[in-house]
Every structure is written in C-alpha cells, then in structure tokens.
PDB file of C-alpha atoms in Angstrom:
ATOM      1  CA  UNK X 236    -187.548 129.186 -40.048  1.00 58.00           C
ATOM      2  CA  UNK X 237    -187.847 125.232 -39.688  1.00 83.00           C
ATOM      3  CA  UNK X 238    -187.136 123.642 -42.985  1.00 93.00           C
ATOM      4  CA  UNK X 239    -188.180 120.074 -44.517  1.00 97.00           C
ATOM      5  CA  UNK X 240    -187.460 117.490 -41.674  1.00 97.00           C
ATOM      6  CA  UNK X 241    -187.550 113.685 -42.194  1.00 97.00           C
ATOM      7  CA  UNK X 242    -186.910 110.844 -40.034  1.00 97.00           C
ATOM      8  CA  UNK X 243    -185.390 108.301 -39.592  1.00 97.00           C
ATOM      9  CA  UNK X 244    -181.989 109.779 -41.046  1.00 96.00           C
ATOM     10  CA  UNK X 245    -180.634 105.864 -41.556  1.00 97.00           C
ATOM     11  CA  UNK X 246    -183.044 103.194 -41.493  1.00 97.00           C
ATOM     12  CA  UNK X 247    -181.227  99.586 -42.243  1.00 98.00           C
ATOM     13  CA  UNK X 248    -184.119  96.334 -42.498  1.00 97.00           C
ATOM     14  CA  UNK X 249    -183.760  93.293 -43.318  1.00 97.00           C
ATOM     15  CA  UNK X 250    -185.519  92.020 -46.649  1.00 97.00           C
ATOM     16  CA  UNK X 251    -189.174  91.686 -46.564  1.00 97.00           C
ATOM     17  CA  UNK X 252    -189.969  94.074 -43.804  1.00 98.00           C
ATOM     18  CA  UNK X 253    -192.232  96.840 -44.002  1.00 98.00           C
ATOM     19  CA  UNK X 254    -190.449 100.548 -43.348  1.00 98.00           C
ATOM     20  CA  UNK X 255    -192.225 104.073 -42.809  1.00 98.00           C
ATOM     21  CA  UNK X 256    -190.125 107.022 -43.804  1.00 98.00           C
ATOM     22  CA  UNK X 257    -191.556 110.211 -42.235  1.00 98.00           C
ATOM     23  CA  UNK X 258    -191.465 114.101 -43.839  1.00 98.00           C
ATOM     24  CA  UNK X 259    -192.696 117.341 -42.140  1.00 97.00           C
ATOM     25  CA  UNK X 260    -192.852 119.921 -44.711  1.00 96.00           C
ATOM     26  CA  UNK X 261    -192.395 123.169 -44.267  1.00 95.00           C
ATOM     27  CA  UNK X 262    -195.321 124.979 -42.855  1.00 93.00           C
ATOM     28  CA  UNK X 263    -197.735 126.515 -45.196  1.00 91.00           C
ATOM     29  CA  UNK X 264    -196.381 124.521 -48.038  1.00 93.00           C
ATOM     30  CA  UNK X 265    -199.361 122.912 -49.619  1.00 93.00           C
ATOM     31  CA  UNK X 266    -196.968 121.142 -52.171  1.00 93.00           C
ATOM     32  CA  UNK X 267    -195.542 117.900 -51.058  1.00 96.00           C
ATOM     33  CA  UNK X 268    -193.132 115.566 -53.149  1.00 96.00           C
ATOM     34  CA  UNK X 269    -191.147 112.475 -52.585  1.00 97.00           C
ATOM     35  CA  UNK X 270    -188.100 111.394 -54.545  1.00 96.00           C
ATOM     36  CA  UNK X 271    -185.519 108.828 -54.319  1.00 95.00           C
ATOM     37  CA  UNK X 272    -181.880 108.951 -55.149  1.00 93.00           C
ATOM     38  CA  UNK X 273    -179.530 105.887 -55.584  1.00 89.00           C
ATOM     39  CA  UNK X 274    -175.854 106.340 -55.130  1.00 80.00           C
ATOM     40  CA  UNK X 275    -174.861 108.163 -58.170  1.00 74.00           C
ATOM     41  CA  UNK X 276    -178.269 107.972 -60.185  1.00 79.00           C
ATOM     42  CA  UNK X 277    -180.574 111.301 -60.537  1.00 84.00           C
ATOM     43  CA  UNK X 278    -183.780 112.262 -58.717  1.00 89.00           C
ATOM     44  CA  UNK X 279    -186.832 109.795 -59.310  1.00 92.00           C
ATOM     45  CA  UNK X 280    -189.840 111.217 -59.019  1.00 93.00           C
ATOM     46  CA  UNK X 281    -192.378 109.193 -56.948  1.00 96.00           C
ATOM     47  CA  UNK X 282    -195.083 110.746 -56.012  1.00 95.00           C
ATOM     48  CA  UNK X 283    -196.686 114.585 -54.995  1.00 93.00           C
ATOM     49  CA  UNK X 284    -199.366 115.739 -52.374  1.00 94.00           C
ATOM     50  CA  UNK X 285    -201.156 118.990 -52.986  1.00 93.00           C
ATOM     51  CA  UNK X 286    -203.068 118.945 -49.689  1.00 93.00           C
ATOM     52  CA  UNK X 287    -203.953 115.921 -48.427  1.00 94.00           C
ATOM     53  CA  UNK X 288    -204.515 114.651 -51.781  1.00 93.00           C
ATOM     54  CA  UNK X 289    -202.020 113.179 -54.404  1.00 93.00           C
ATOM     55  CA  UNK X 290    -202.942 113.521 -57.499  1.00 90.00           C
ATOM     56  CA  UNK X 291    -199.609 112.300 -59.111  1.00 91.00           C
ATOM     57  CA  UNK X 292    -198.605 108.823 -58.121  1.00 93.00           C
ATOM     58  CA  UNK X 293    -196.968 107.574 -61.056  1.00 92.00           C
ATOM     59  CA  UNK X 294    -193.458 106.872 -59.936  1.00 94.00           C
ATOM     60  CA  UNK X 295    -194.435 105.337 -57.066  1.00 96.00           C
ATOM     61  CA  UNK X 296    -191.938 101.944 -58.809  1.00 95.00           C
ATOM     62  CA  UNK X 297    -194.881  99.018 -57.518  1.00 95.00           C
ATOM     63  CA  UNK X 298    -197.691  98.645 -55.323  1.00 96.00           C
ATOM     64  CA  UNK X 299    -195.954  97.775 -52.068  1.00 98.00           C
ATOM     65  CA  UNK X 300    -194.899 101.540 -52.136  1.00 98.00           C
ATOM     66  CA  UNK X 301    -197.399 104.037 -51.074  1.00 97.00           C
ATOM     67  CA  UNK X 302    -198.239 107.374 -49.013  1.00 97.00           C
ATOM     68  CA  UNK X 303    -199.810 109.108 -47.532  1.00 97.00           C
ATOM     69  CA  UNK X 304    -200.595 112.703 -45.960  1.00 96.00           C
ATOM     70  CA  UNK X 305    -203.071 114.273 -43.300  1.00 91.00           C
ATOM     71  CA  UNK X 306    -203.646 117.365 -42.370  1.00 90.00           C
ATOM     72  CA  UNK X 307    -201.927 119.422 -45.067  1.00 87.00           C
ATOM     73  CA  UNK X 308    -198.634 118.504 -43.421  1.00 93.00           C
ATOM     74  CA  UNK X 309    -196.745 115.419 -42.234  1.00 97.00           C
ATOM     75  CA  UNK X 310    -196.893 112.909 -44.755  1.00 98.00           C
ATOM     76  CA  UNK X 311    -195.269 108.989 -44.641  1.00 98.00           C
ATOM     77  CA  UNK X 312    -193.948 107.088 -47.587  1.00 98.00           C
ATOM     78  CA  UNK X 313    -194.397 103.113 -46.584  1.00 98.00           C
ATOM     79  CA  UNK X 314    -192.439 100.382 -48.356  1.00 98.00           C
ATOM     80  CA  UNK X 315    -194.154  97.124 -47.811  1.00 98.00           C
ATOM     81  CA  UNK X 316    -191.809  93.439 -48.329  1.00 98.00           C
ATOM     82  CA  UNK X 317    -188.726  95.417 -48.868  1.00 98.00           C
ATOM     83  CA  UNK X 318    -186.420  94.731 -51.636  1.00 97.00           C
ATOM     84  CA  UNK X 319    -182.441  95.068 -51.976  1.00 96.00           C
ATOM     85  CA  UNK X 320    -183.526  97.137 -55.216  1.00 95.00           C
ATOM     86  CA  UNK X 321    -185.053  99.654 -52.464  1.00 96.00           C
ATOM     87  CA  UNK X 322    -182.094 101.129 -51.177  1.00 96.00           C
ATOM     88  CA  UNK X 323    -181.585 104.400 -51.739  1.00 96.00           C
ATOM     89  CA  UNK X 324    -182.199 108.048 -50.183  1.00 96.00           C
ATOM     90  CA  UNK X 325    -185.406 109.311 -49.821  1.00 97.00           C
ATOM     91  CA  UNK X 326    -185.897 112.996 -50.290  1.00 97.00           C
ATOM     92  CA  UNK X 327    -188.852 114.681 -49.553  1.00 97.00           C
ATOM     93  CA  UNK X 328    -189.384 118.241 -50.862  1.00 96.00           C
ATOM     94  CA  UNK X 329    -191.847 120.964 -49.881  1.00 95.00           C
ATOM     95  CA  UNK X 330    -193.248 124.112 -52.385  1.00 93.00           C
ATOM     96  CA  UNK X 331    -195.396 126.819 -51.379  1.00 91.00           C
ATOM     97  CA  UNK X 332    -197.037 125.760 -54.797  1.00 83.00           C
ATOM     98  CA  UNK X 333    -197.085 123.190 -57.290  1.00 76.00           C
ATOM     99  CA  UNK X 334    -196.031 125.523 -60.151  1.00 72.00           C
ATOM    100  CA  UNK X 335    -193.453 127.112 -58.142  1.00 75.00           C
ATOM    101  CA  UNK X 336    -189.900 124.948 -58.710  1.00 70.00           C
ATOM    102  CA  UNK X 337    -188.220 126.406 -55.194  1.00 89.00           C
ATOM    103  CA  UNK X 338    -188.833 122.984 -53.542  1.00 93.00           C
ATOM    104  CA  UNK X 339    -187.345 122.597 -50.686  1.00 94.00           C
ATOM    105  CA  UNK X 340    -185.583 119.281 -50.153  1.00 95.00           C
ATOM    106  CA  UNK X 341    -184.844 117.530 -46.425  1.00 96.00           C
ATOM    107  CA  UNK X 342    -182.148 115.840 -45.415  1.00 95.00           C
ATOM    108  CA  UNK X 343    -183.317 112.457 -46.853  1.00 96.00           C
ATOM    109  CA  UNK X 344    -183.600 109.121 -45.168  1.00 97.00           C
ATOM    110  CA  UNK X 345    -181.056 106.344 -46.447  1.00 97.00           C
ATOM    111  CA  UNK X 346    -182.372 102.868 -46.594  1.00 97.00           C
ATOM    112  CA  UNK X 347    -180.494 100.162 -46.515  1.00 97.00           C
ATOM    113  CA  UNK X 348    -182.467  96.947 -47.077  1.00 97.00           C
ATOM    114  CA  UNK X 349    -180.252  93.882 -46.552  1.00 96.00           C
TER     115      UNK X 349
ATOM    116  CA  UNK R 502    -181.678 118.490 -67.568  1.00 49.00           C
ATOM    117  CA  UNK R 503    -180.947 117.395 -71.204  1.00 60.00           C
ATOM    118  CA  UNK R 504    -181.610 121.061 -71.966  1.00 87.00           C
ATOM    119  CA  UNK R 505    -179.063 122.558 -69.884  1.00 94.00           C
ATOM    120  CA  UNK R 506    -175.121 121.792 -70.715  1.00 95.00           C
ATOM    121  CA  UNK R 507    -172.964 122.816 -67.455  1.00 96.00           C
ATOM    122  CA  UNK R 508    -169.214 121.631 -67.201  1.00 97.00           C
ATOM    123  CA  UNK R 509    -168.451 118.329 -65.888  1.00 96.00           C
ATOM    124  CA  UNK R 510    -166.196 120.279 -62.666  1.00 97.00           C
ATOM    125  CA  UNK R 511    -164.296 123.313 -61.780  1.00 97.00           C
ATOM    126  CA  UNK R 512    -162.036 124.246 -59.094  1.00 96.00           C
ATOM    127  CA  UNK R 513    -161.863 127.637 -57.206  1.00 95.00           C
ATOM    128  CA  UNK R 514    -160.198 128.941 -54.461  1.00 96.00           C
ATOM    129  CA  UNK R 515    -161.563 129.711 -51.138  1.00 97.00           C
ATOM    130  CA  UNK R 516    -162.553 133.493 -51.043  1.00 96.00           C
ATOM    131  CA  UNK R 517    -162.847 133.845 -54.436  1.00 96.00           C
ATOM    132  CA  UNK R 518    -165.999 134.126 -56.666  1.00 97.00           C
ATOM    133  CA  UNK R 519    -167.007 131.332 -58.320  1.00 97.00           C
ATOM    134  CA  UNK R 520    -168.841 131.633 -61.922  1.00 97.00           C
ATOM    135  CA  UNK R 521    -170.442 128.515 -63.382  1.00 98.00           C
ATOM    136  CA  UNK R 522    -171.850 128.600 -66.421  1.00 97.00           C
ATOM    137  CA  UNK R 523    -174.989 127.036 -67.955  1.00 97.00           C
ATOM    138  CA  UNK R 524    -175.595 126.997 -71.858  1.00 97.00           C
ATOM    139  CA  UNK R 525    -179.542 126.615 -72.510  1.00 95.00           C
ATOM    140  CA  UNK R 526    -179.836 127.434 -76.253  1.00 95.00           C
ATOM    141  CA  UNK R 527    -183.530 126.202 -76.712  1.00 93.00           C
ATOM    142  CA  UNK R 528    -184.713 127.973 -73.917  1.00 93.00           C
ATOM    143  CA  UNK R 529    -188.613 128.728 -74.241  1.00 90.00           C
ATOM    144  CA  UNK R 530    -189.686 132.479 -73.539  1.00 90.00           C
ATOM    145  CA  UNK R 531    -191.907 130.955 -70.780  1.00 88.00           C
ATOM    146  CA  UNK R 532    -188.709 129.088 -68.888  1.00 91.00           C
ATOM    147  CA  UNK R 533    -186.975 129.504 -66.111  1.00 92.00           C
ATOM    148  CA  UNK R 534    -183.715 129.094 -64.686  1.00 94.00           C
ATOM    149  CA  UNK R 535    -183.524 127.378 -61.784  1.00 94.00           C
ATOM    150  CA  UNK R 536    -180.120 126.519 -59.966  1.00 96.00           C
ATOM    151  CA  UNK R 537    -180.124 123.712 -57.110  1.00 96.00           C
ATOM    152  CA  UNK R 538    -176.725 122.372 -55.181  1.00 97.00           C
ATOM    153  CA  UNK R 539    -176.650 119.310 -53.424  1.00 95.00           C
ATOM    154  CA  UNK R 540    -173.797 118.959 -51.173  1.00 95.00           C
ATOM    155  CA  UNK R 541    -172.024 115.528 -50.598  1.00 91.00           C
ATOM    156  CA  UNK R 542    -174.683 113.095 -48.509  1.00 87.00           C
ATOM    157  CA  UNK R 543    -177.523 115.990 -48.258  1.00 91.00           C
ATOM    158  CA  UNK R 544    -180.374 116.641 -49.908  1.00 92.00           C
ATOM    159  CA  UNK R 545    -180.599 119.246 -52.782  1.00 94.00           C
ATOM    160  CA  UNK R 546    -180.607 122.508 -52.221  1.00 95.00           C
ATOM    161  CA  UNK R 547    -182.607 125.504 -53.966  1.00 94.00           C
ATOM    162  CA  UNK R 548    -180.226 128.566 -54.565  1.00 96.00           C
ATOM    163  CA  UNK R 549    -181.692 130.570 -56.708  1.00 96.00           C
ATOM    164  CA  UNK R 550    -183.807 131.371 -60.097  1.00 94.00           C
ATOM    165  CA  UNK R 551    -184.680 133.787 -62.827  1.00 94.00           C
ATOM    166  CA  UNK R 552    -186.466 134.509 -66.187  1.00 94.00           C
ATOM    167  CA  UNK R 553    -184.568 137.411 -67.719  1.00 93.00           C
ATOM    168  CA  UNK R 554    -183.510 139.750 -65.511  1.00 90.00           C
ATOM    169  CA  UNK R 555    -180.552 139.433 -62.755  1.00 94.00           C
ATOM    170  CA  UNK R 556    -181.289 138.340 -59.611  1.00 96.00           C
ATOM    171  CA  UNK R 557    -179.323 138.177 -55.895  1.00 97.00           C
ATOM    172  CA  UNK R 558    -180.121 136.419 -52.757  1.00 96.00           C
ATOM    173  CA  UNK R 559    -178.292 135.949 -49.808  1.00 95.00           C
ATOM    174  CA  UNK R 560    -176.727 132.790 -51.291  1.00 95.00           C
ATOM    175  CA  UNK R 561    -175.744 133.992 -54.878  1.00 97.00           C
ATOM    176  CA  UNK R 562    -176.065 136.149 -58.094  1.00 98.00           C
ATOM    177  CA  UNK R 563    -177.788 134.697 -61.478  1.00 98.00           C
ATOM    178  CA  UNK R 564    -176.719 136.565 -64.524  1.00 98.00           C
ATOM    179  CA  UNK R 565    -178.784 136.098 -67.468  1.00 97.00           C
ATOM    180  CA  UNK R 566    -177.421 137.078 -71.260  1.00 96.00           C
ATOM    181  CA  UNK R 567    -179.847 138.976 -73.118  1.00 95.00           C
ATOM    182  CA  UNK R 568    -180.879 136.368 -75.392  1.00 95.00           C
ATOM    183  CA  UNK R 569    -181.456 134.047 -72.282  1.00 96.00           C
ATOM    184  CA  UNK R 570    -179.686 131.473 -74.428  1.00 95.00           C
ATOM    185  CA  UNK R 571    -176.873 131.212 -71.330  1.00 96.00           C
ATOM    186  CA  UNK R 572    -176.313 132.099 -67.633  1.00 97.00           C
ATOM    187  CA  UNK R 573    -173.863 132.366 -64.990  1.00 98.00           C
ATOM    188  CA  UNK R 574    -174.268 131.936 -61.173  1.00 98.00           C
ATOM    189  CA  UNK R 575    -171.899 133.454 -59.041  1.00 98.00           C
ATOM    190  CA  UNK R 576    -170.735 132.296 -55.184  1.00 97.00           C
ATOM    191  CA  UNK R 577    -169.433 135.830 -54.841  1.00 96.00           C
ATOM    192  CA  UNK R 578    -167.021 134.623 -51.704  1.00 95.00           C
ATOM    193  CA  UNK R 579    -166.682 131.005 -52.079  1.00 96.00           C
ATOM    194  CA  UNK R 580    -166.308 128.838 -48.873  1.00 97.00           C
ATOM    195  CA  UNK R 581    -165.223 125.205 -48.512  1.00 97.00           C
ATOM    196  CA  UNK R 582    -168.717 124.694 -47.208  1.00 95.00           C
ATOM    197  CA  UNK R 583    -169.762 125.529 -51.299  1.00 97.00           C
ATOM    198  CA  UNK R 584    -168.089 122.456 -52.582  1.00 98.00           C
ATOM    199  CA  UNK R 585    -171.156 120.353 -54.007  1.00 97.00           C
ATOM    200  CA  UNK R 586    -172.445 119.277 -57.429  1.00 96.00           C
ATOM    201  CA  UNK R 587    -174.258 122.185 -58.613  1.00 97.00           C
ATOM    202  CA  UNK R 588    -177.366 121.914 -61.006  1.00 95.00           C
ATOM    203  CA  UNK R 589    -179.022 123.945 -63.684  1.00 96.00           C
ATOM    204  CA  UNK R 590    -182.648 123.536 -65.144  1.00 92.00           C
ATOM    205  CA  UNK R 591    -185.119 125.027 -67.079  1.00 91.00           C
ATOM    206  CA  UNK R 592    -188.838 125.013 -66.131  1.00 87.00           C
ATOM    207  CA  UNK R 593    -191.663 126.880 -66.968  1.00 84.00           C
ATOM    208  CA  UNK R 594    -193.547 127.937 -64.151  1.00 75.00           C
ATOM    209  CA  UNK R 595    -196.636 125.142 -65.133  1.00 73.00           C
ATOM    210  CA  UNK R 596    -197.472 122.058 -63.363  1.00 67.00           C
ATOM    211  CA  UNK R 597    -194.488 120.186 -64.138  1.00 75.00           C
ATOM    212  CA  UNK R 598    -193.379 119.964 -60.738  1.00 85.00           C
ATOM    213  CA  UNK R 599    -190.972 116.731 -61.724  1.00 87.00           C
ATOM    214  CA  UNK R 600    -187.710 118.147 -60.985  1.00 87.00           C
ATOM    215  CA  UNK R 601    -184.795 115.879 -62.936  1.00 86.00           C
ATOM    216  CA  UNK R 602    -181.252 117.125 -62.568  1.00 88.00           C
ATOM    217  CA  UNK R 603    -178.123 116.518 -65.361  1.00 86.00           C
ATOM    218  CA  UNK R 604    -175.120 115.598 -64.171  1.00 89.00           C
ATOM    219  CA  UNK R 605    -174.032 119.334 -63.186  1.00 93.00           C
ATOM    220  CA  UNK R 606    -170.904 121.018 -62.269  1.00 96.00           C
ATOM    221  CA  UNK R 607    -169.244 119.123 -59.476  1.00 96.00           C
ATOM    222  CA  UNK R 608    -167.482 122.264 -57.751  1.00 98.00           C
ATOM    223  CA  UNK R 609    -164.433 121.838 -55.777  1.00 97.00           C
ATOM    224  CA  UNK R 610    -163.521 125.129 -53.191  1.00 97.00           C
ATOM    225  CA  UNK R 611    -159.763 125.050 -52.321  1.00 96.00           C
ATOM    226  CA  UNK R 612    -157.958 126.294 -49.414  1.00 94.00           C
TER     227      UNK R 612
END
C-alpha cells in the first residue's frame, strides 16, 4: 500500500519567508509525528497528532513553528520568518498507534533557507 | 539510544548475510527492540522488532539471546540497496512515542 508521502521534496526560501511542508500519513494511522534532521545530527522530535489533536508540542524549537492536522489525515508543519538555523529535513512519520514504535517515516522535505 | 551500543561500521559482501549486533545490557523486561535503517538522503526506515522471542519479516531476522541483554539482526542476502546506517533502540511499548536514534552501524554492502 501507499506509504507516508510529503511534499515539497526540496523547498529552498529566502530568509524571512513563511514555508508549508505537507505529510499524508498512511491511511488509518491515527498517530502522526514530525521530526527534523540536520545534516549529521539525530532525530528532533517536534511535535505528534493523535487525531486531529496534538497533544505533544514541545519540540516545536519557537513559536513561528506550528501545525496542524484535519481530518485524521493530512497534516502541514508551517515555519513562519524563516531562519538559516531552519534548514534541515523534515520527516514526518505515521503509527497505527501512539504506543506502537513501527512509525513509518516519508521521504522528508529538505529546506534550505538562504 | 544511549542504551543500545552497536558498532561504529561493518562491511559485507553482496549476497552474503549480514549480522549486526546490538548490546542492551539494562534492558527492562517491558522493552523492546526495535531496529530502523535510514538509507543515505531518505527517511528512516522501520525493519523490524521484538521482545524475546525471534522474529522474521520479509526484510530481516531479529535474534534475541535469552537474557535479552543482546541481539542480532540479520540481512539474510545482502544487496547494495542495504547499505545505510542501521539503528537499534529499546522502547517499551508506552506512550513514549519520541523516537531518538545513536549513532548506529553505518553498513557498507560490497560488490
């Protein structure tokens, strides 16, 4: 089946413009995560959606990050006044269930902001 | 995951199996083992994951020693497609949902 898509694949912007990354999960996965990855660094944890509703937001890294996600599906991570310090891949990850670690990662989007 | 230790790399040849082992000596009796592989400029990937017993998929084989204290997984017919850092964690099946990832076994699959 369809896994975890996410789009754009490469997004480049120029320093203090807003971005949307977008993730479609894999259906029936109630569990929705973002994560970012800078070259060479580990998985940051940002935020997770069970549902529509996210009750974990604390690695979103400020307050011009945010999400969001309707309908139990396709959810958008938007990075207002972007930084340099924003670079990085964005993963998104899908799980049947919160307590069940098979999360299923997309492609990522890499953002360049210059 | 500071409670995993994996070896920094490891070479095998195209064909061949490939074991890579994790040590995880404080393991709790309500952990898992979870193995993820994240191939150069994708995202990770979820291979496989077990709590005592052996397990198989399509993708590999996760042997467990009886103590749980360590575990192997096997690529029974490794493929240049395989090379990737590969990760092992521990989790217990809770709401920690944060995955975090060591610095794994970067694998390189020769012709």
């Amino acid at each position: 089946g369809a896994g975890v898509s996410q789009s754009p694949s490469n997004k480049v912007t120029e320093k203090g413009k807003d971005v949307e990354l977008r993730c479609d999960p894999i259906s029936g996965h109630t569990a929705l995560y973002w994560y970012r990855q800078s070259l060479g660094q580990g998985l940051e944890f940002l935020i997770y959606f069970q549902g529509n509703s996210a009750p974990d937001k604390s690695g979103l890294p400020s307050d011009r990050f945010s999400a969001e996600r309707t309908g139990g599906s396709v959810s958008t991570l938007t990075i207002q006044r972007t930084q340099q310090e924003d670079s990085a891949v964005y993963l998104c990850a899908s799980s049947l269930a919160a307590a069940l670690h098979e999360q299923y990662f997309g492609p990522g989007t890499r953002l360049t902001v210059t | 995951d500071a409670k995993t230790t994996q070896p920094t790399s490891m070479d095998c040849a195209e064909g061949r199996a490939a074991n890579l082992p994790c040590n995880h000596s404080t393991i709790s009796g309500n952990e898992y083992v979870y193995w993820y592989r994240q191939i150069h400029s994708q995202g990770p990937q979820y291979i496989i994951h077990g709590l005592k017993n052996n397990e198989t998929n399509e993708m590999a084989s996760l042997i467990i020693t009886e103590d749980r204290k360590s575990s192997t997984l096997i690529l029974p017919h490794a493929t240049l497609r395989d090379t990737a850092v590969y990760y092992c964690i521990v989790r217990a099946r809770s709401n920690d949902y944060k995955l975090s990832f060591g610095a794994g076994t970067t694998v390189t699959v020769r012709a």
